[in-house]
Amino acid sequence: ADTLGAAAQRTGRYFGAAVAAHRMSDSTYMGILNREFDSVTAENEMKIDALEPQQGQFTYGNADQIVNHAIQQGKDVRGHTLAWHSQQPQWMQNMSGSALRQAMLNHVTQVATYYRGRIHSWDVVNEAFADGSSGARRDSNLQRTGDDWIEAAFRAARAADPGAKLCYNDYNTDNWSHAKTQAVYRMVQDFKSRGVPIDCVGFQAHFNSGNPVPNNYHTTLQNFADLGVDVQITELDIEGSGNSQAEQYRGVTQACMAVTRCTGITVWGIRDSDSWRAQGTPLLFDNSGNKKAAYHAVLDVLNGG
Ligand code: G3I
C-alpha cells in the first residue's frame, strides 16, 4: 500500500495524525491529511477548556469541524481528552472537593454523550501519574478529590458512550523499567481485576535525546496488552533528522506491529512546522509537505518490510 493509513489497514491497524482546526484552510495540510491518515485526534479542540469554557456552557464548533471532516472522509476519531489536570478552564481550576468531582463527571458525561457513536477511542484520563521514581499519582485538583477519581471518570464515560474504547493515556511510560510505567501498569491491572471499564492504554511517545525510544519498548507494549487491553501509540514524535530519526521511527513502528493488540499509531502533527515542538523537526513530513526518510521507514514496516 502506498499511504500510511492503507498500509496500517493491511493488518487491521490505523495510522492517525493530530489535527488543528485552524490549519484546515491550508490545502497542502489537508491534502496530506486526507491522503495518508485514517484516524484523527484533535490537537487541542476537545480539551476541557475548549469544550466547556464556562461551567455548563459547551462550545463544540472547532471540535465538530475536525470530527465532521473525519467522519465524512471515513476516518476514525480518537477523543482527547475528557479528564486532565491541565488545560482546565479557569472556573474548573478554581474548584475543589465534591464540587470539582461533580463538575468533572458532568463534563465527561456531557461530552461523551454529545459524541456518542462517533468516537473510536476516548482518552478518558490523561497524564495522572507523577514523573520520577515515586510511582505516585500526580498531585492535582482532581487527584485531591480522592484516588478513585480515575475510575469514576471511566465509569461515567462507559455509561455515556458504551461503544467507544476507553483509554488511559500518558507520557514517559515507554520504558518498562521506569517507576511511572510500572505504576500505570498496576493501575490497569487493578482496574481489570475489579471490573472498572478500561479498554486501552495510550502511550504518547514524545521522544527526544533526553527521552529516547527504549530498547524494551516492545516488552512494555506486550506486557500491557497481556493485561487484556489494547495499546495505542497516541502522540508520536521523535526529535532528530535523516536516517537516525528514520531508524527510531522504524523501531517504534516495529514494536507496535509485533504486538497483536497494538491497534494503531498516531503522530502528533503532520509537517514539522505543525509540531508543538516549534524549533524541532520531529514529524514525518517536512515544512513543504514532502515525505521524509522517517515516512518511508514507517511505511515500509507497515507494509511488512
Ligand atoms: O489558541 C490560542 C491563541 O488564541 C493564543 O493567542 C495563543 C497564545 O498563547 O495560544 C493559543 O493556544 C495554544 C494552543 O496550543 C493552540 O496553539 C496554547 O497557548 C498552547 O498551550 C497549546 O499547546 C498545546 C498543548 O498541548 C497544551 O497543553 C499544544 O498545541 C498541543 O500539541 C499539546 O498537546 C499535548 C497533548 O494534549 C497531551 N500530551 C502532550 C502534548 C504535547 O505537549
mmCIF file of N, CA, C and O in Angstrom, residues 116-194:
data_model
loop_
_atom_site.group_PDB
_atom_site.id
_atom_site.type_symbol
_atom_site.label_atom_id
_atom_site.label_comp_id
_atom_site.label_asym_id
_atom_site.label_seq_id
_atom_site.Cartn_x
_atom_site.Cartn_y
_atom_site.Cartn_z
ATOM 1 N N ARG A 116 -21.484 10.505 21.294
ATOM 2 C CA ARG A 116 -21.781 9.074 21.332
ATOM 3 C C ARG A 116 -21.926 8.494 19.913
ATOM 4 O O ARG A 116 -22.607 9.067 19.069
ATOM 5 N N GLY A 117 -21.246 7.388 19.686
ATOM 6 C CA GLY A 117 -21.325 6.714 18.392
ATOM 7 C C GLY A 117 -20.348 7.242 17.363
ATOM 8 O O GLY A 117 -20.235 6.679 16.274
ATOM 9 N N ARG A 118 -19.624 8.307 17.667
ATOM 10 C CA ARG A 118 -18.715 8.897 16.672
ATOM 11 C C ARG A 118 -17.243 8.797 17.069
ATOM 12 O O ARG A 118 -16.374 9.223 16.300
ATOM 13 N N ILE A 119 -16.973 8.268 18.250
ATOM 14 C CA ILE A 119 -15.591 8.219 18.733
ATOM 15 C C ILE A 119 -15.114 6.777 18.798
ATOM 16 O O ILE A 119 -15.749 5.918 19.423
ATOM 17 N N HIS A 120 -13.994 6.507 18.156
ATOM 18 C CA HIS A 120 -13.391 5.167 18.179
ATOM 19 C C HIS A 120 -12.810 4.891 19.564
ATOM 20 O O HIS A 120 -13.093 3.848 20.161
ATOM 21 N N SER A 121 -11.987 5.807 20.069
ATOM 22 C CA SER A 121 -11.353 5.661 21.382
ATOM 23 C C SER A 121 -11.318 7.011 22.082
ATOM 24 O O SER A 121 -11.007 8.021 21.443
ATOM 25 N N TRP A 122 -11.640 7.015 23.340
ATOM 26 C CA TRP A 122 -11.533 8.225 24.168
ATOM 27 C C TRP A 122 -10.318 8.130 25.068
ATOM 28 O O TRP A 122 -10.142 7.113 25.764
ATOM 29 N N ASP A 123 -9.486 9.159 25.113
ATOM 30 C CA ASP A 123 -8.546 9.325 26.212
ATOM 31 C C ASP A 123 -9.390 9.843 27.375
ATOM 32 O O ASP A 123 -9.654 11.044 27.481
ATOM 33 N N VAL A 124 -9.841 8.927 28.215
ATOM 34 C CA VAL A 124 -10.738 9.333 29.303
ATOM 35 C C VAL A 124 -9.966 10.156 30.324
ATOM 36 O O VAL A 124 -10.400 11.218 30.748
ATOM 37 N N VAL A 125 -8.803 9.639 30.704
ATOM 38 C CA VAL A 125 -7.954 10.353 31.662
ATOM 39 C C VAL A 125 -6.554 10.449 31.078
ATOM 40 O O VAL A 125 -6.017 9.479 30.528
ATOM 41 N N ASN A 126 -5.976 11.638 31.198
ATOM 42 C CA ASN A 126 -4.672 11.941 30.616
ATOM 43 C C ASN A 126 -3.677 12.326 31.716
ATOM 44 O O ASN A 126 -3.999 13.142 32.593
ATOM 45 N N GLU A 127 -2.508 11.699 31.698
ATOM 46 C CA GLU A 127 -1.348 12.180 32.478
ATOM 47 C C GLU A 127 -1.601 12.286 33.983
ATOM 48 O O GLU A 127 -1.252 13.291 34.600
ATOM 49 N N ALA A 128 -2.133 11.231 34.586
ATOM 50 C CA ALA A 128 -2.480 11.287 36.011
ATOM 51 C C ALA A 128 -1.362 10.812 36.929
ATOM 52 O O ALA A 128 -1.539 10.835 38.149
ATOM 53 N N PHE A 129 -0.235 10.373 36.368
ATOM 54 C CA PHE A 129 0.851 9.878 37.218
ATOM 55 C C PHE A 129 2.036 10.832 37.220
ATOM 56 O O PHE A 129 2.306 11.529 36.239
ATOM 57 N N ALA A 130 2.761 10.808 38.341
ATOM 58 C CA ALA A 130 3.903 11.702 38.534
ATOM 59 C C ALA A 130 5.116 11.195 37.768
ATOM 60 O O ALA A 130 5.303 9.990 37.588
ATOM 61 N N ASP A 131 5.955 12.125 37.344
ATOM 62 C CA ASP A 131 7.258 11.769 36.783
ATOM 63 C C ASP A 131 8.199 11.352 37.909
ATOM 64 O O ASP A 131 7.889 11.535 39.083
ATOM 65 N N GLY A 132 9.340 10.816 37.542
ATOM 66 C CA GLY A 132 10.333 10.460 38.546
ATOM 67 C C GLY A 132 10.135 9.060 39.090
ATOM 68 O O GLY A 132 9.434 8.242 38.496
ATOM 69 N N SER A 133 10.733 8.828 40.223
ATOM 70 C CA SER A 133 10.844 7.457 40.725
ATOM 71 C C SER A 133 9.797 7.098 41.775
ATOM 72 O O SER A 133 9.816 6.004 42.326
ATOM 73 N N SER A 134 8.856 8.003 42.067
ATOM 74 C CA SER A 134 7.926 7.743 43.171
ATOM 75 C C SER A 134 6.872 6.701 42.812
ATOM 76 O O SER A 134 6.381 5.979 43.675
ATOM 77 N N GLY A 135 6.480 6.633 41.561
ATOM 78 C CA GLY A 135 5.365 5.754 41.188
ATOM 79 C C GLY A 135 4.027 6.242 41.723
ATOM 80 O O GLY A 135 3.040 5.517 41.719
ATOM 81 N N ALA A 136 3.990 7.484 42.153
ATOM 82 C CA ALA A 136 2.766 8.030 42.752
ATOM 83 C C ALA A 136 1.882 8.689 41.695
ATOM 84 O O ALA A 136 2.316 8.974 40.584
ATOM 85 N N ARG A 137 0.663 8.949 42.099
ATOM 86 C CA ARG A 137 -0.193 9.807 41.283
ATOM 87 C C ARG A 137 0.389 11.220 41.261
ATOM 88 O O ARG A 137 1.015 11.655 42.230
ATOM 89 N N ARG A 138 0.107 11.920 40.180
ATOM 90 C CA ARG A 138 0.454 13.341 40.094
ATOM 91 C C ARG A 138 -0.483 14.130 41.012
ATOM 92 O O ARG A 138 -1.696 13.895 41.015
ATOM 93 N N ASP A 139 0.076 15.057 41.758
ATOM 94 C CA ASP A 139 -0.784 15.926 42.546
ATOM 95 C C ASP A 139 -1.553 16.862 41.606
ATOM 96 O O ASP A 139 -0.981 17.410 40.657
ATOM 97 N N SER A 140 -2.835 17.013 41.841
ATOM 98 C CA SER A 140 -3.650 17.948 41.043
ATOM 99 C C SER A 140 -4.949 18.175 41.794
ATOM 100 O O SER A 140 -5.269 17.437 42.741
ATOM 101 N N ASN A 141 -5.710 19.142 41.344
ATOM 102 C CA ASN A 141 -7.004 19.354 41.995
ATOM 103 C C ASN A 141 -7.894 18.111 41.837
ATOM 104 O O ASN A 141 -8.636 17.755 42.756
ATOM 105 N N LEU A 142 -7.798 17.424 40.704
ATOM 106 C CA LEU A 142 -8.605 16.213 40.516
ATOM 107 C C LEU A 142 -8.141 15.103 41.459
ATOM 108 O O LEU A 142 -8.963 14.422 42.082
ATOM 109 N N GLN A 143 -6.814 14.911 41.575
ATOM 110 C CA GLN A 143 -6.295 13.876 42.461
ATOM 111 C C GLN A 143 -6.716 14.147 43.903
ATOM 112 O O GLN A 143 -7.029 13.214 44.652
ATOM 113 N N ARG A 144 -6.776 15.420 44.283
ATOM 114 C CA ARG A 144 -7.142 15.747 45.663
ATOM 115 C C ARG A 144 -8.627 15.509 45.944
ATOM 116 O O ARG A 144 -9.056 15.567 47.098
ATOM 117 N N THR A 145 -9.420 15.187 44.914
ATOM 118 C CA THR A 145 -10.817 14.793 45.180
ATOM 119 C C THR A 145 -10.907 13.329 45.597
ATOM 120 O O THR A 145 -12.006 12.838 45.888
ATOM 121 N N GLY A 146 -9.773 12.616 45.589
ATOM 122 C CA GLY A 146 -9.778 11.212 46.001
ATOM 123 C C GLY A 146 -9.213 10.317 44.922
ATOM 124 O O GLY A 146 -9.414 10.546 43.733
ATOM 125 N N ASP A 147 -8.517 9.269 45.366
ATOM 126 C CA ASP A 147 -7.824 8.349 44.470
ATOM 127 C C ASP A 147 -8.746 7.727 43.420
ATOM 128 O O ASP A 147 -8.299 7.327 42.355
ATOM 129 N N ASP A 148 -10.030 7.646 43.752
ATOM 130 C CA ASP A 148 -10.968 6.961 42.852
ATOM 131 C C ASP A 148 -11.474 7.863 41.723
ATOM 132 O O ASP A 148 -12.376 7.473 40.990
ATOM 133 N N TRP A 149 -10.866 9.042 41.554
ATOM 134 C CA TRP A 149 -11.385 9.939 40.502
ATOM 135 C C TRP A 149 -11.200 9.330 39.104
ATOM 136 O O TRP A 149 -12.046 9.532 38.220
ATOM 137 N N ILE A 150 -10.146 8.549 38.940
ATOM 138 C CA ILE A 150 -9.896 7.992 37.608
ATOM 139 C C ILE A 150 -10.957 6.950 37.259
ATOM 140 O O ILE A 150 -11.564 6.991 36.173
ATOM 141 N N GLU A 151 -11.205 6.032 38.176
ATOM 142 C CA GLU A 151 -12.209 5.015 37.850
ATOM 143 C C GLU A 151 -13.596 5.624 37.729
ATOM 144 O O GLU A 151 -14.403 5.178 36.909
ATOM 145 N N ALA A 152 -13.869 6.668 38.511
ATOM 146 C CA ALA A 152 -15.173 7.336 38.387
ATOM 147 C C ALA A 152 -15.339 7.937 36.986
ATOM 148 O O ALA A 152 -16.411 7.850 36.381
ATOM 149 N N ALA A 153 -14.253 8.501 36.458
ATOM 150 C CA ALA A 153 -14.312 9.064 35.100
ATOM 151 C C ALA A 153 -14.560 7.968 34.070
ATOM 152 O O ALA A 153 -15.355 8.141 33.130
ATOM 153 N N PHE A 154 -13.879 6.835 34.231
ATOM 154 C CA PHE A 154 -14.088 5.727 33.282
ATOM 155 C C PHE A 154 -15.518 5.202 33.346
ATOM 156 O O PHE A 154 -16.135 4.921 32.308
ATOM 157 N N ARG A 155 -16.066 5.079 34.538
ATOM 158 C CA ARG A 155 -17.450 4.571 34.641
ATOM 159 C C ARG A 155 -18.431 5.554 33.994
ATOM 160 O O ARG A 155 -19.378 5.147 33.318
ATOM 161 N N ALA A 156 -18.208 6.836 34.196
ATOM 162 C CA ALA A 156 -19.105 7.836 33.585
ATOM 163 C C ALA A 156 -19.000 7.800 32.066
ATOM 164 O O ALA A 156 -20.006 7.920 31.354
ATOM 165 N N ALA A 157 -17.778 7.631 31.549
ATOM 166 C CA ALA A 157 -17.597 7.581 30.090
ATOM 167 C C ALA A 157 -18.276 6.351 29.508
ATOM 168 O O ALA A 157 -18.931 6.423 28.460
ATOM 169 N N ARG A 158 -18.133 5.207 30.176
ATOM 170 C CA ARG A 158 -18.775 3.977 29.676
ATOM 171 C C ARG A 158 -20.279 4.133 29.633
ATOM 172 O O ARG A 158 -20.938 3.736 28.663
ATOM 173 N N ALA A 159 -20.844 4.725 30.690
ATOM 174 C CA ALA A 159 -22.298 4.902 30.743
ATOM 175 C C ALA A 159 -22.767 5.819 29.612
ATOM 176 O O ALA A 159 -23.831 5.603 29.026
ATOM 177 N N ALA A 160 -21.972 6.822 29.279
ATOM 178 C CA ALA A 160 -22.394 7.810 28.284
ATOM 179 C C ALA A 160 -22.220 7.306 26.855
ATOM 180 O O ALA A 160 -23.011 7.639 25.971
ATOM 181 N N ASP A 161 -21.167 6.548 26.589
ATOM 182 C CA ASP A 161 -20.922 6.036 25.229
ATOM 183 C C ASP A 161 -20.382 4.609 25.314
ATOM 184 O O ASP A 161 -19.182 4.379 25.261
ATOM 185 N N PRO A 162 -21.288 3.639 25.418
ATOM 186 C CA PRO A 162 -20.855 2.251 25.613
ATOM 187 C C PRO A 162 -20.072 1.694 24.421
ATOM 188 O O PRO A 162 -19.392 0.678 24.561
ATOM 189 N N GLY A 163 -20.142 2.367 23.266
ATOM 190 C CA GLY A 163 -19.471 1.834 22.078
ATOM 191 C C GLY A 163 -18.040 2.306 21.906
ATOM 192 O O GLY A 163 -17.314 1.780 21.056
ATOM 193 N N ALA A 164 -17.614 3.281 22.663
ATOM 194 C CA ALA A 164 -16.258 3.808 22.500
ATOM 195 C C ALA A 164 -15.272 3.008 23.337
ATOM 196 O O ALA A 164 -15.594 2.579 24.451
ATOM 197 N N LYS A 165 -14.066 2.814 22.797
ATOM 198 C CA LYS A 165 -12.983 2.223 23.597
ATOM 199 C C LYS A 165 -12.489 3.294 24.565
ATOM 200 O O LYS A 165 -12.290 4.456 24.170
ATOM 201 N N LEU A 166 -12.287 2.918 25.793
ATOM 202 C CA LEU A 166 -11.900 3.878 26.833
ATOM 203 C C LEU A 166 -10.448 3.659 27.227
ATOM 204 O O LEU A 166 -10.075 2.591 27.699
ATOM 205 N N CYS A 167 -9.633 4.715 27.032
ATOM 206 C CA CYS A 167 -8.182 4.600 27.228
ATOM 207 C C CYS A 167 -7.691 5.469 28.381
ATOM 208 O O CYS A 167 -8.191 6.568 28.613
ATOM 209 N N TYR A 168 -6.656 4.982 29.046
ATOM 210 C CA TYR A 168 -5.810 5.810 29.897
ATOM 211 C C TYR A 168 -4.594 6.205 29.064
ATOM 212 O O TYR A 168 -3.972 5.355 28.409
ATOM 213 N N ASN A 169 -4.216 7.488 29.066
ATOM 214 C CA ASN A 169 -3.165 8.000 28.177
ATOM 215 C C ASN A 169 -2.097 8.727 28.992
ATOM 216 O O ASN A 169 -2.427 9.543 29.863
ATOM 217 N N ASP A 170 -0.808 8.450 28.716
ATOM 218 C CA ASP A 170 0.230 9.154 29.477
ATOM 219 C C ASP A 170 1.537 9.181 28.676
ATOM 220 O O ASP A 170 1.651 8.529 27.626
ATOM 221 N N TYR A 171 2.511 9.962 29.189
ATOM 222 C CA TYR A 171 3.836 10.063 28.571
ATOM 223 C C TYR A 171 4.896 9.532 29.524
ATOM 224 O O TYR A 171 4.641 9.367 30.729
ATOM 225 N N ASN A 172 6.079 9.273 29.001
ATOM 226 C CA ASN A 172 7.177 8.684 29.801
ATOM 227 C C ASN A 172 6.746 7.378 30.447
ATOM 228 O O ASN A 172 7.102 7.075 31.583
ATOM 229 N N THR A 173 5.973 6.622 29.714
ATOM 230 C CA THR A 173 5.547 5.293 30.157
ATOM 231 C C THR A 173 6.041 4.247 29.158
ATOM 232 O O THR A 173 5.491 3.156 29.068
ATOM 233 N N ASP A 174 7.061 4.601 28.397
ATOM 234 C CA ASP A 174 7.536 3.727 27.318
ATOM 235 C C ASP A 174 8.569 2.719 27.812
ATOM 236 O O ASP A 174 8.643 1.601 27.312
ATOM 237 N N ASN A 175 9.372 3.141 28.788
ATOM 238 C CA ASN A 175 10.450 2.284 29.289
ATOM 239 C C ASN A 175 9.900 1.388 30.403
ATOM 240 O O ASN A 175 9.441 1.883 31.437
ATOM 241 N N TRP A 176 9.961 0.086 30.169
ATOM 242 C CA TRP A 176 9.349 -0.855 31.104
ATOM 243 C C TRP A 176 9.924 -0.728 32.507
ATOM 244 O O TRP A 176 9.248 -0.967 33.501
ATOM 245 N N SER A 177 11.194 -0.333 32.628
ATOM 246 C CA SER A 177 11.823 -0.315 33.947
ATOM 247 C C SER A 177 11.542 0.969 34.734
ATOM 248 O O SER A 177 11.926 1.070 35.891
ATOM 249 N N HIS A 178 10.863 1.927 34.131
ATOM 250 C CA HIS A 178 10.601 3.173 34.859
ATOM 251 C C HIS A 178 9.437 3.024 35.838
ATOM 252 O O HIS A 178 8.441 2.354 35.558
ATOM 253 N N ALA A 179 9.576 3.700 36.967
ATOM 254 C CA ALA A 179 8.550 3.615 38.026
ATOM 255 C C ALA A 179 7.182 4.064 37.516
ATOM 256 O O ALA A 179 6.151 3.490 37.892
ATOM 257 N N LYS A 180 7.168 5.085 36.660
ATOM 258 C CA LYS A 180 5.874 5.586 36.159
ATOM 259 C C LYS A 180 5.177 4.522 35.321
ATOM 260 O O LYS A 180 3.956 4.333 35.429
ATOM 261 N N THR A 181 5.944 3.833 34.489
ATOM 262 C CA THR A 181 5.374 2.765 33.665
ATOM 263 C C THR A 181 4.776 1.684 34.556
ATOM 264 O O THR A 181 3.649 1.214 34.346
ATOM 265 N N GLN A 182 5.523 1.295 35.573
ATOM 266 C CA GLN A 182 5.078 0.237 36.490
ATOM 267 C C GLN A 182 3.819 0.667 37.242
ATOM 268 O O GLN A 182 2.916 -0.144 37.481
ATOM 269 N N ALA A 183 3.763 1.938 37.596
ATOM 270 C CA ALA A 183 2.612 2.429 38.359
ATOM 271 C C ALA A 183 1.346 2.405 37.501
ATOM 272 O O ALA A 183 0.267 2.005 37.972
ATOM 273 N N VAL A 184 1.466 2.823 36.250
ATOM 274 C CA VAL A 184 0.298 2.769 35.359
ATOM 275 C C VAL A 184 -0.114 1.311 35.137
ATOM 276 O O VAL A 184 -1.312 0.975 35.149
ATOM 277 N N TYR A 185 0.885 0.451 34.976
ATOM 278 C CA TYR A 185 0.606 -0.977 34.787
ATOM 279 C C TYR A 185 -0.220 -1.527 35.957
ATOM 280 O O TYR A 185 -1.213 -2.223 35.756
ATOM 281 N N ARG A 186 0.198 -1.184 37.175
ATOM 282 C CA ARG A 186 -0.523 -1.694 38.352
ATOM 283 C C ARG A 186 -1.950 -1.141 38.412
ATOM 284 O O ARG A 186 -2.877 -1.847 38.815
ATOM 285 N N MET A 187 -2.132 0.110 37.984
ATOM 286 C CA MET A 187 -3.494 0.652 37.968
ATOM 287 C C MET A 187 -4.368 -0.120 36.975
ATOM 288 O O MET A 187 -5.523 -0.476 37.275
ATOM 289 N N VAL A 188 -3.836 -0.372 35.794
ATOM 290 C CA VAL A 188 -4.627 -1.081 34.775
ATOM 291 C C VAL A 188 -4.935 -2.498 35.257
ATOM 292 O O VAL A 188 -6.066 -2.995 35.113
ATOM 293 N N GLN A 189 -3.938 -3.133 35.867
ATOM 294 C CA GLN A 189 -4.129 -4.483 36.411
ATOM 295 C C GLN A 189 -5.251 -4.464 37.455
ATOM 296 O O GLN A 189 -6.136 -5.327 37.455
ATOM 297 N N ASP A 190 -5.218 -3.476 38.312
ATOM 298 C CA ASP A 190 -6.245 -3.334 39.348
ATOM 299 C C ASP A 190 -7.616 -3.089 38.723
ATOM 300 O O ASP A 190 -8.612 -3.722 39.112
ATOM 301 N N PHE A 191 -7.675 -2.197 37.726
ATOM 302 C CA PHE A 191 -8.964 -1.914 37.074
ATOM 303 C C PHE A 191 -9.518 -3.187 36.435
ATOM 304 O O PHE A 191 -10.711 -3.482 36.548
ATOM 305 N N LYS A 192 -8.662 -3.942 35.759
ATOM 306 C CA LYS A 192 -9.147 -5.169 35.109
ATOM 307 C C LYS A 192 -9.645 -6.158 36.163
ATOM 308 O O LYS A 192 -10.667 -6.816 35.952
ATOM 309 N N SER A 193 -8.950 -6.245 37.277
ATOM 310 C CA SER A 193 -9.334 -7.245 38.281
ATOM 311 C C SER A 193 -10.641 -6.853 38.977
ATOM 312 O O SER A 193 -11.379 -7.711 39.440
ATOM 313 N N ARG A 194 -10.942 -5.567 39.037
ATOM 314 C CA ARG A 194 -12.178 -5.122 39.706
ATOM 315 C C ARG A 194 -13.292 -4.762 38.749
ATOM 316 O O ARG A 194 -14.365 -4.296 39.164
#
